[in-house]
Coordinates of C-alpha atoms and ligand atoms in Angstrom, one line a residue:
M98 CA 0.0 0.0 0.0
P99 CA 2.5 2.6 -1.1
E100 CA 0.0 5.5 -0.9
A101 CA -0.5 4.9 2.8
S102 CA 3.3 5.0 3.6
R103 CA 3.6 8.6 2.2
A104 CA 3.0 10.7 5.2
P105 CA 1.0 13.9 4.5
A106 CA 3.3 17.0 4.4
C107 CA 0.9 19.2 6.3
G108 CA 0.5 18.9 10.1
K109 CA -3.3 19.0 10.1
D110 CA -3.6 16.1 7.7
R111 CA -1.6 13.9 10.0
I112 CA -4.1 14.3 12.8
I113 CA -6.7 11.4 13.3
V114 CA -9.4 12.5 15.7
A115 CA -10.9 9.7 17.7
L116 CA -14.7 10.0 17.7
D117 CA -15.0 8.0 20.9
V118 CA -18.6 8.9 21.5
P119 CA -21.7 6.8 21.8
T120 CA -24.1 8.3 19.2
A121 CA -24.0 9.3 15.6
D122 CA -25.3 12.8 16.5
E123 CA -22.4 13.4 18.7
A124 CA -19.9 12.0 16.2
L125 CA -21.4 14.1 13.4
A126 CA -21.3 17.2 15.5
C127 CA -17.7 16.6 16.4
A128 CA -16.8 16.0 12.8
A129 CA -18.6 19.2 11.8
R130 CA -16.5 21.2 14.3
L131 CA -13.3 19.6 13.2
D132 CA -13.7 19.5 9.4
G133 CA -10.9 21.6 7.9
H134 CA -8.8 21.3 11.1
V135 CA -7.8 17.6 10.9
G136 CA -7.2 15.0 8.2
L137 CA -9.1 12.0 9.4
V138 CA -11.7 10.9 11.9
K139 CA -11.6 7.6 13.7
V140 CA -14.7 5.5 14.2
G141 CA -13.9 3.1 17.0
L142 CA -15.7 0.2 18.7
E143 CA -18.1 2.2 20.9
L144 CA -19.5 4.3 18.0
F145 CA -19.5 1.4 15.5
V146 CA -21.3 -1.0 18.0
S147 CA -23.9 1.6 18.9
E148 CA -24.6 3.0 15.4
G149 CA -23.3 0.5 12.9
P150 CA -22.0 1.2 9.4
S151 CA -24.6 3.9 8.8
V152 CA -22.5 6.4 10.9
V153 CA -19.5 5.7 8.6
R154 CA -21.7 6.4 5.6
A155 CA -23.1 9.5 7.1
L156 CA -19.6 10.9 7.9
A157 CA -18.3 10.1 4.4
E158 CA -21.4 11.8 2.8
R159 CA -21.3 14.9 4.9
H160 CA -17.5 15.3 5.2
P161 CA -15.9 14.2 1.9
D162 CA -12.7 16.0 2.8
L163 CA -12.3 14.0 6.1
E164 CA -10.9 10.5 5.5
I165 CA -12.2 7.7 7.7
F166 CA -10.1 5.5 9.9
L167 CA -12.2 2.5 11.0
D168 CA -10.6 1.3 14.2
L169 CA -12.2 -2.1 14.9
K170 CA -9.0 -3.9 15.9
L171 CA -10.1 -7.2 14.3
H172 CA -8.7 -10.3 15.9
D173 CA -10.4 -13.6 14.8
I174 CA -9.9 -16.5 12.4
P175 CA -8.7 -15.5 8.9
N176 CA -12.0 -16.3 7.3
T177 CA -13.9 -14.1 9.7
M178 CA -11.4 -11.2 9.4
R179 CA -11.5 -11.5 5.6
G180 CA -15.3 -11.1 5.7
A181 CA -15.1 -8.0 7.9
V182 CA -12.5 -6.5 5.6
R183 CA -14.8 -7.2 2.6
A184 CA -17.7 -5.4 4.4
A185 CA -15.4 -2.5 5.2
R186 CA -14.4 -2.1 1.6
G187 CA -17.9 -1.1 0.8
L188 CA -17.8 1.8 3.3
G189 CA -15.1 3.8 1.6
V190 CA -12.8 3.9 4.6
R191 CA -9.1 4.8 4.2
F192 CA -7.7 2.6 7.0
L193 CA -8.9 -0.4 9.0
T194 CA -7.1 -1.8 12.0
V195 CA -6.5 -5.4 13.0
H196 CA -4.4 -6.8 15.8
A197 CA -0.9 -7.8 14.7
G198 CA -0.9 -10.4 17.5
A199 CA -3.3 -12.4 15.3
G200 CA -0.2 -13.5 13.2
T201 CA 1.0 -13.2 9.7
D202 CA -1.5 -15.5 8.0
H203 CA -4.4 -13.6 9.5
L204 CA -2.9 -10.2 8.5
R205 CA -2.2 -11.5 5.0
A206 CA -5.8 -12.6 4.6
C207 CA -6.9 -9.1 5.5
V208 CA -4.4 -7.4 3.1
E209 CA -5.5 -9.8 0.3
E210 CA -9.2 -9.0 0.9
A211 CA -8.5 -5.2 1.1
G212 CA -6.9 -5.5 -2.4
G213 CA -5.6 -1.9 -2.3
A214 CA -9.0 -0.4 -1.7
L215 CA -8.1 0.4 1.9
G216 CA -5.0 0.3 4.1
I217 CA -4.7 -2.4 6.7
L218 CA -3.0 -1.2 9.9
A219 CA -1.7 -3.7 12.4
V220 CA -1.9 -2.7 16.1
T221 CA 1.3 -3.8 17.8
V222 CA 0.8 -3.3 21.5
L223 CA -2.0 -1.1 22.9
T224 CA -0.7 2.1 24.4
S225 CA -2.8 1.5 27.5
Q226 CA -0.7 -1.6 28.2
D227 CA 2.5 -1.5 30.1
A228 CA 5.0 -4.3 30.8
R229 CA 3.0 -5.5 33.8
A230 CA -0.2 -5.7 31.7
C231 CA 1.6 -7.6 28.9
A232 CA 3.1 -10.0 31.5
E233 CA -0.3 -10.6 33.1
A234 CA -1.6 -11.5 29.6
G235 CA 1.1 -14.1 29.3
A236 CA 3.7 -12.3 27.2
T237 CA 7.2 -13.4 28.1
R238 CA 8.9 -10.8 25.8
T239 CA 9.5 -7.1 26.5
I240 CA 7.2 -4.6 24.8
E241 CA 10.0 -3.7 22.4
E242 CA 10.5 -7.4 21.4
L243 CA 6.7 -7.8 21.0
V244 CA 6.5 -4.6 18.8
T245 CA 9.5 -5.8 16.7
M246 CA 8.0 -9.2 16.1
R247 CA 4.6 -7.8 15.3
A248 CA 5.9 -5.1 13.0
R249 CA 7.8 -7.8 11.1
C250 CA 4.6 -9.8 10.8
A251 CA 2.8 -6.7 9.5
A252 CA 5.5 -6.0 6.9
A253 CA 5.6 -9.6 5.8
A254 CA 1.8 -9.7 5.3
G255 CA 1.9 -6.5 3.2
C256 CA 0.1 -4.2 5.7
A257 CA 0.1 -0.4 5.1
G258 CA 1.4 0.3 8.5
V259 CA 1.3 -0.3 12.2
V260 CA -0.3 1.4 15.2
C261 CA 2.3 1.8 17.9
S262 CA 3.3 4.0 20.9
G263 CA 5.6 7.0 20.2
K264 CA 8.2 5.2 22.4
E265 CA 8.4 2.3 19.9
L266 CA 8.8 4.3 16.7
A267 CA 12.5 3.6 16.5
V268 CA 11.9 -0.1 17.0
V269 CA 9.3 -0.2 14.3
R270 CA 11.5 1.8 11.9
A271 CA 14.4 -0.7 12.5
A272 CA 12.2 -3.8 12.1
A273 CA 10.1 -2.6 9.2
P274 CA 11.2 0.6 7.6
G275 CA 8.6 0.7 4.9
L276 CA 5.5 0.8 7.2
A277 CA 3.5 3.9 7.9
T278 CA 3.3 4.6 11.6
V279 CA 0.2 5.7 13.4
V280 CA 0.7 6.8 17.0
P281 CA -2.0 7.0 19.7
G282 CA -1.4 8.0 23.3
I283 CA -0.7 11.6 22.2
R284 CA -0.8 14.2 24.9
P285 CA 0.2 17.9 24.5
A286 CA 2.6 19.0 27.3
G287 CA 0.7 19.3 30.6
A288 CA -2.5 17.5 29.3
N289 CA -4.3 14.9 31.4
V290 CA -2.9 11.4 30.6
D291 CA -6.2 9.7 31.3
D292 CA -5.9 5.9 31.1
Q293 CA -3.0 6.0 28.6
K294 CA 0.4 4.7 30.0
R295 CA 2.9 5.2 27.2
V296 CA 2.2 8.8 26.1
M297 CA 4.1 11.4 24.0
T298 CA 3.7 15.0 22.9
P299 CA 2.7 15.6 19.2
G300 CA 6.0 17.4 18.4
R301 CA 8.2 14.6 19.9
A302 CA 6.2 11.9 18.2
V303 CA 6.7 13.5 14.8
R304 CA 10.3 14.2 15.5
N305 CA 10.6 10.5 16.3
G306 CA 9.1 9.7 12.9
A307 CA 5.4 9.3 13.4
D308 CA 3.4 9.6 10.2
Y309 CA 0.0 10.0 11.8
L310 CA -1.1 10.9 15.3
V311 CA -4.4 9.6 16.9
V312 CA -5.7 12.2 19.3
G313 CA -9.0 11.8 21.2
R314 CA -9.7 13.4 24.5
P315 CA -7.2 16.3 24.2
I316 CA -9.2 17.5 21.2
R317 CA -12.7 16.3 22.0
N318 CA -12.8 17.5 25.6
A319 CA -11.1 20.8 24.9
P320 CA -13.3 23.9 25.4
D321 CA -12.6 24.7 21.7
P322 CA -11.8 21.5 19.9
A323 CA -10.9 23.2 16.6
A324 CA -8.5 25.5 18.4
A325 CA -7.0 22.5 20.2
A326 CA -6.6 20.7 16.8
D327 CA -5.0 23.8 15.3
A328 CA -2.5 24.0 18.2
I329 CA -1.5 20.3 17.7
A330 CA -1.2 20.9 13.9
A331 CA 1.1 23.9 14.5
E332 CA 3.2 21.8 16.9
I333 CA 3.5 19.1 14.2
D334 CA 4.3 21.6 11.5
A335 CA 7.1 23.1 13.7
A336 CA 8.5 19.6 14.3
L337 CA 8.4 18.9 10.6
A338 CA 10.2 22.1 10.0
G339 CA 12.9 21.0 12.4
G340 CA 11.8 22.9 15.4
Ligands
C5P129 O1 -8.5 9.9 24.1 P1 -7.2 9.3 23.6 O2 -6.3 10.3 22.9 O3 -6.5 8.6 24.7 O4 -7.7 8.3 22.5 C1 -6.8 7.4 21.9 C2 -7.5 6.6 20.9 O5 -6.6 5.7 20.2 C3 -8.6 5.7 21.4 O6 -9.7 5.7 20.4 C4 -8.0 4.3 21.5 O7 -9.0 3.3 21.2 C5 -7.0 4.4 20.3 N1 -5.9 3.5 20.4 C6 -5.0 3.5 21.5 N2 -4.0 2.6 21.6 C7 -3.7 1.8 20.6 C8 -4.6 1.8 19.5 C9 -5.6 2.6 19.4 O8 -5.2 4.3 22.4 N3 -2.6 1.0 20.6

C-alpha cells in the first residue's frame, strides 16, 4: 500500500481524531466542528457498535474531505477477518485496524481482501498496556520485542502500516522501515494522561518519525476542539520544519 506510507506534508492532515462517542449525532457534531482542522476521523468500537455502518456512511457523505479510519482492531480466524474487511471495503474507509498479534497469516488474509482499496494497519501493543499488563496477559517478551515481532509480521503480510506507541517508533523503523506509523497516546505537554500509559507530545512523536497521530480526549474534551486541533497541527508543522 505505497500510498499509505507517504506521510502527509501538512500537520493537520496527520491528525486522526478519535470519535469515541456513543451516538451518531455526537460523532457528526464533532466531525462538523473539526472538518478543515484535521485530516481523518476515527470511528472506533463504541460508536460502531452503537450505530453500525450507517454512521460511517453519514460521515463520508457529509464530510468528503475527512478521511475515515475504522478502528475495529479485528482479531479472529482469517476467514472471519476477511469477511469483515470485505464489508469495510464497501464503506469507503481509508484505513482499517487489525491486531498484529493475530499472526502473519491472519494479517495476510486481510491485506488480500483489502486489495488496495483500503490500508490495513496492524496494532502492535496497545498504548494502554505497560510491561506488567503484557506479562499478566502471558507475554514473556519485553514490549520492544513484541513490537519488533509484530511489525515484522505486518510487513511480511503487506500491511500499510502499524499502530504503535511513540516510544516504539524507532523499534518499528528498524524492524520494518517501509511501514506507515500511526501513534495514539498523544498528549500535548501538561495535558491529562487519562488511562494511557505510554504517552508522548505531538512534536516529539513527529520528530521521532510518526506519520499520523491519533488524538482523542485532548481535542474532543477541549473547550474549543478546533483550536486544540490547530495547536496540535502547529506543533506538528514546527516539528516537521525541524523545530
Ligand atoms: O482519548 P485518547 O487520545 O487517549 O484516545 C486514543 C484513541 O486511540 C482511542 O480511540 C483508542 O482506542 C485508540 N488506540 C489507543 N492505543 C492503541 C490503538 C488505538 O489508544 N494502541
